[in-house]
XYZ file of C-alpha atoms in Angstrom:
302
model
C 170.623 133.783 3.403
C 171.538 137.117 4.930
C 173.348 137.187 8.268
C 171.273 135.552 10.972
C 170.022 132.204 12.178
C 166.317 131.822 11.394
C 164.217 129.461 13.455
C 161.393 129.377 10.889
C 161.895 129.260 7.114
C 158.969 130.216 4.866
C 159.092 129.286 1.177
C 156.858 130.984 -1.362
C 155.798 134.181 -3.082
C 156.355 137.852 -2.237
C 154.553 140.593 -4.165
C 152.957 144.015 -3.816
C 149.214 144.288 -3.201
C 147.122 147.299 -4.182
C 143.895 147.051 -2.178
C 140.723 148.819 -3.257
C 137.800 148.885 -0.784
C 134.964 148.724 -1.494
C 135.266 147.887 -5.186
C 132.141 148.241 -7.311
C 131.457 147.342 -10.926
C 129.849 150.779 -11.309
C 133.277 152.096 -12.260
C 132.919 150.410 -15.668
C 129.802 152.476 -16.329
C 130.736 155.799 -14.731
C 134.441 155.912 -15.620
C 135.423 156.598 -12.011
C 134.293 155.487 -8.576
C 135.099 156.998 -5.152
C 136.500 154.048 -3.219
C 136.620 154.484 0.533
C 140.186 153.226 0.778
C 143.008 152.513 -1.680
C 146.321 151.416 -0.253
C 149.505 149.607 -1.209
C 151.162 146.946 0.920
C 153.340 143.878 0.603
C 151.511 140.649 -0.020
C 151.436 136.979 -1.111
C 151.185 134.021 1.190
C 154.820 133.525 2.134
C 155.645 137.189 2.736
C 152.442 137.645 4.733
C 153.294 134.670 6.933
C 156.897 135.791 7.355
C 155.764 139.320 8.271
C 153.346 138.127 10.955
C 155.917 135.715 12.398
C 158.576 138.436 12.501
C 156.215 140.866 14.228
C 155.377 138.176 16.763
C 159.079 137.994 17.570
C 160.326 135.009 15.588
C 163.584 134.993 13.646
C 162.269 134.100 10.209
C 163.844 133.502 6.820
C 162.040 133.867 3.497
C 162.848 131.977 0.293
C 161.364 133.806 -2.696
C 162.218 135.536 -5.982
C 161.538 139.149 -6.979
C 162.561 141.483 -9.766
C 165.120 144.281 -9.763
C 162.469 146.982 -10.010
C 160.551 149.489 -7.905
C 158.128 146.910 -6.515
C 161.025 144.593 -5.663
C 162.817 147.438 -3.884
C 159.706 147.978 -1.780
C 159.719 144.326 -0.723
C 163.426 144.475 0.145
C 162.910 147.568 2.297
C 159.967 145.922 4.045
C 161.978 142.791 4.851
C 164.913 144.803 6.208
C 162.576 146.860 8.366
C 160.807 143.772 9.734
C 163.984 141.738 10.242
C 162.991 139.074 7.693
C 166.077 137.297 6.341
C 166.219 136.967 2.559
C 168.458 134.904 0.310
C 171.211 137.075 -1.155
C 170.254 135.956 -4.681
C 166.485 136.494 -4.497
C 166.586 139.525 -6.821
C 166.526 138.492 -10.490
C 167.455 140.686 -13.422
C 164.804 140.694 -16.127
C 162.084 139.455 -13.761
C 159.064 141.656 -13.052
C 157.980 141.720 -9.425
C 154.380 140.608 -9.094
C 151.705 143.182 -8.318
C 148.133 142.179 -7.461
C 145.165 144.520 -7.470
C 142.876 143.255 -4.709
C 139.256 144.310 -5.166
C 137.467 144.048 -1.836
C 133.690 144.004 -2.201
C 131.129 145.425 0.220
C 130.747 141.897 1.634
C 134.535 141.861 2.419
C 135.194 139.106 -0.114
C 137.992 139.609 -2.635
C 138.653 139.409 -6.346
C 142.148 139.650 -7.802
C 143.766 141.167 -10.856
C 147.147 139.466 -11.256
C 150.155 139.887 -13.517
C 150.569 136.528 -15.233
C 154.156 137.404 -16.222
C 155.196 138.663 -12.808
C 157.227 136.933 -10.091
C 154.201 135.550 -8.216
C 154.495 132.115 -9.843
C 158.182 132.067 -10.817
C 159.764 130.155 -7.916
C 161.466 126.892 -8.930
C 163.280 124.084 -7.145
C 166.675 125.551 -8.066
C 165.788 128.696 -6.073
C 165.554 126.713 -2.826
C 168.954 126.107 -1.266
C 169.347 122.721 0.377
C 170.329 121.434 2.814
C 168.457 123.880 4.968
C 170.162 125.972 7.671
C 170.807 124.034 10.871
C 169.136 126.765 12.936
C 165.772 126.212 11.243
C 163.320 124.163 13.292
C 160.178 124.654 11.183
C 159.866 124.855 7.394
C 156.614 126.111 5.895
C 155.875 125.809 2.187
C 153.268 128.411 1.309
C 151.500 127.521 -0.881
C 151.168 124.258 -2.725
C 149.765 124.724 -6.290
C 150.988 128.321 -6.657
C 154.146 127.571 -8.646
C 153.982 125.830 -12.056
C 157.611 124.707 -11.726
C 157.097 123.114 -8.303
C 154.832 120.123 -8.643
C 154.476 116.903 -6.695
C 157.972 115.608 -7.541
C 159.659 118.858 -6.515
C 157.646 119.044 -3.300
C 158.666 115.482 -2.516
C 162.318 116.495 -2.902
C 161.881 119.544 -0.626
C 159.885 117.813 2.094
C 162.037 114.672 2.122
C 165.164 116.804 2.562
C 163.537 118.688 5.419
C 162.644 115.454 7.206
C 166.155 114.062 6.681
C 167.291 117.106 8.642
C 164.638 116.501 11.319
C 162.701 119.678 10.542
C 159.008 120.132 11.252
C 157.256 120.475 7.887
C 154.183 122.691 7.544
C 152.405 123.496 4.290
C 149.533 125.639 3.128
C 147.826 125.364 -0.245
C 145.646 127.172 -2.741
C 143.084 125.739 -5.129
C 144.588 123.165 -7.458
C 145.372 124.629 -10.877
C 145.642 121.636 -13.226
C 143.239 119.021 -11.966
C 145.724 117.545 -9.500
C 144.324 114.752 -7.340
C 145.110 113.567 -3.854
C 146.700 110.487 -5.411
C 149.065 112.731 -7.381
C 150.159 114.500 -4.187
C 150.174 111.530 -1.827
C 153.896 110.753 -1.766
C 154.889 114.373 -1.160
C 152.136 114.794 1.433
C 153.440 111.812 3.396
C 156.321 113.989 4.636
C 154.102 116.812 5.943
C 153.588 117.202 9.682
C 150.906 119.912 9.489
C 148.831 120.664 6.372
C 146.767 123.870 6.584
C 144.288 124.173 3.662
C 140.956 125.941 3.784
C 137.759 123.941 3.414
C 137.202 124.782 -0.256
C 140.772 123.868 -1.242
C 140.642 120.598 0.698
C 137.325 119.481 -0.778
C 138.355 120.405 -4.319
C 141.565 118.366 -4.069
C 139.949 115.328 -2.474
C 136.606 115.369 -4.270
C 134.824 115.069 -0.932
C 131.663 116.901 0.098
C 132.633 117.987 3.608
C 135.724 119.248 5.365
C 135.575 116.232 7.700
C 135.606 113.764 4.803
C 138.379 115.717 3.089
C 140.547 115.710 6.220
C 140.104 111.972 6.619
C 141.094 111.375 2.980
C 144.190 113.590 3.330
C 145.278 111.698 6.447
C 145.375 108.502 4.392
C 148.344 109.929 2.436
C 150.456 109.980 5.596
C 150.062 113.631 6.591
C 150.476 113.651 10.367
C 147.985 116.420 11.171
C 145.368 118.108 8.988
C 144.090 121.523 10.054
C 141.331 122.811 7.770
C 140.487 126.514 7.994
C 136.710 126.890 7.993
C 136.357 130.674 8.103
C 134.240 132.099 10.901
C 133.361 128.566 12.026
C 136.967 128.034 13.121
C 139.276 125.168 12.254
C 138.826 121.412 11.907
C 141.737 119.502 13.447
C 142.295 115.847 12.639
C 145.001 113.216 13.043
C 144.976 109.457 13.516
C 144.008 109.806 17.179
C 141.477 112.618 17.317
C 139.218 114.941 15.355
C 137.528 118.101 16.626
C 136.490 121.635 15.744
C 138.255 124.589 17.308
C 135.554 127.287 17.219
C 136.284 130.634 15.623
C 136.289 133.880 17.554
C 132.854 135.365 18.157
C 131.638 138.878 17.364
C 134.326 139.579 14.771
C 133.752 142.579 12.523
C 134.837 141.448 9.052
C 136.258 144.294 6.976
C 138.642 142.501 4.592
C 139.483 138.797 4.335
C 142.833 139.475 2.601
C 145.574 137.517 4.343
C 143.269 135.870 6.885
C 144.468 132.370 6.010
C 148.093 133.512 6.009
C 147.650 135.070 9.445
C 146.064 131.837 10.680
C 149.030 129.848 9.375
C 151.545 132.248 10.926
C 149.747 132.168 14.263
C 149.594 128.381 14.171
C 153.323 128.138 13.400
C 154.207 130.680 16.081
C 152.339 128.716 18.744
C 153.910 125.499 17.434
C 157.390 127.019 17.767
C 156.581 127.869 21.394
C 155.676 124.259 22.194
C 151.894 124.674 22.039
C 149.566 121.709 21.812
C 147.730 121.091 18.565
C 144.579 122.651 19.990
C 146.470 125.678 21.328
C 148.099 126.198 17.920
C 144.716 126.114 16.186
C 143.222 128.480 18.778
C 146.006 130.997 18.258
C 145.665 130.603 14.504
C 141.963 131.426 14.842
C 142.780 134.481 16.928
C 145.268 135.797 14.369
C 142.875 135.157 11.505
C 140.059 136.952 13.309
C 142.237 139.964 14.009
C 143.338 140.025 10.366
C 139.814 140.297 8.933
C 138.956 143.189 11.255
C 141.198 145.624 9.340
C 142.013 146.305 5.684
C 145.186 144.640 4.423
C 146.868 141.327 5.078
C 149.224 142.141 7.948
C 148.182 145.609 9.165
C 146.361 144.097 12.141
C 149.598 143.379 14.000
């Protein structure tokens, strides 16, 4: 890790996003299409979360891997500018930094073109230095199911080490990739203090029909608190003592949903680091997510 003492450590992917808005399939018939906005920015769950946390004033470290190429240089410059601390060995020769083309439809929903051979999914257990820095109070793994080389056993190793060092463990997730079940993930999940999936991801993993049922099933693995992101409806919060909805912000103009979940997670973690209650953390997460969807790009709102 570069010089500094991070309070929050985010583990996950860092890439470049090329956002096209609005994207229309007409381009395949006409040969060209006049998009309203095309822009390039940094992206991926972990870098988005780290960027928001840094802009909110937290000292944040990022564990990721990128290539020694133009896209990787852009990520390095971004992190230096934002004060995000990177591992001194995160740049890998022969690796291609991931680039996603994000096609934002007129309804603000997204479709992705991804580079299957890029760095997006290359992180492995050996890239994560343990034990973790003493200064770190909160560790966030963003996101479960992104990395083929980090499955349930590797997550168990990471989370167990974090708890041995008395860290708060947060984790986000994407849709499962290989039919993983809640039973497969249960032992690793038992070390998580705050799990932050969205409703679709949670129901797919658990096989349940509602976010409420999914949260209850996840709690049975030993997760201390489940916070399910439910879009404009807000967030469902559940632990062994209570369950309630934290309503989303009203009258939000949705332009682009890119990074909304990452902004929610970063806002939640920021409030948590400031000693907020569970409800206050979810409320601030909702606020950050709402502000994120009001502008194009994942972190441009801040």
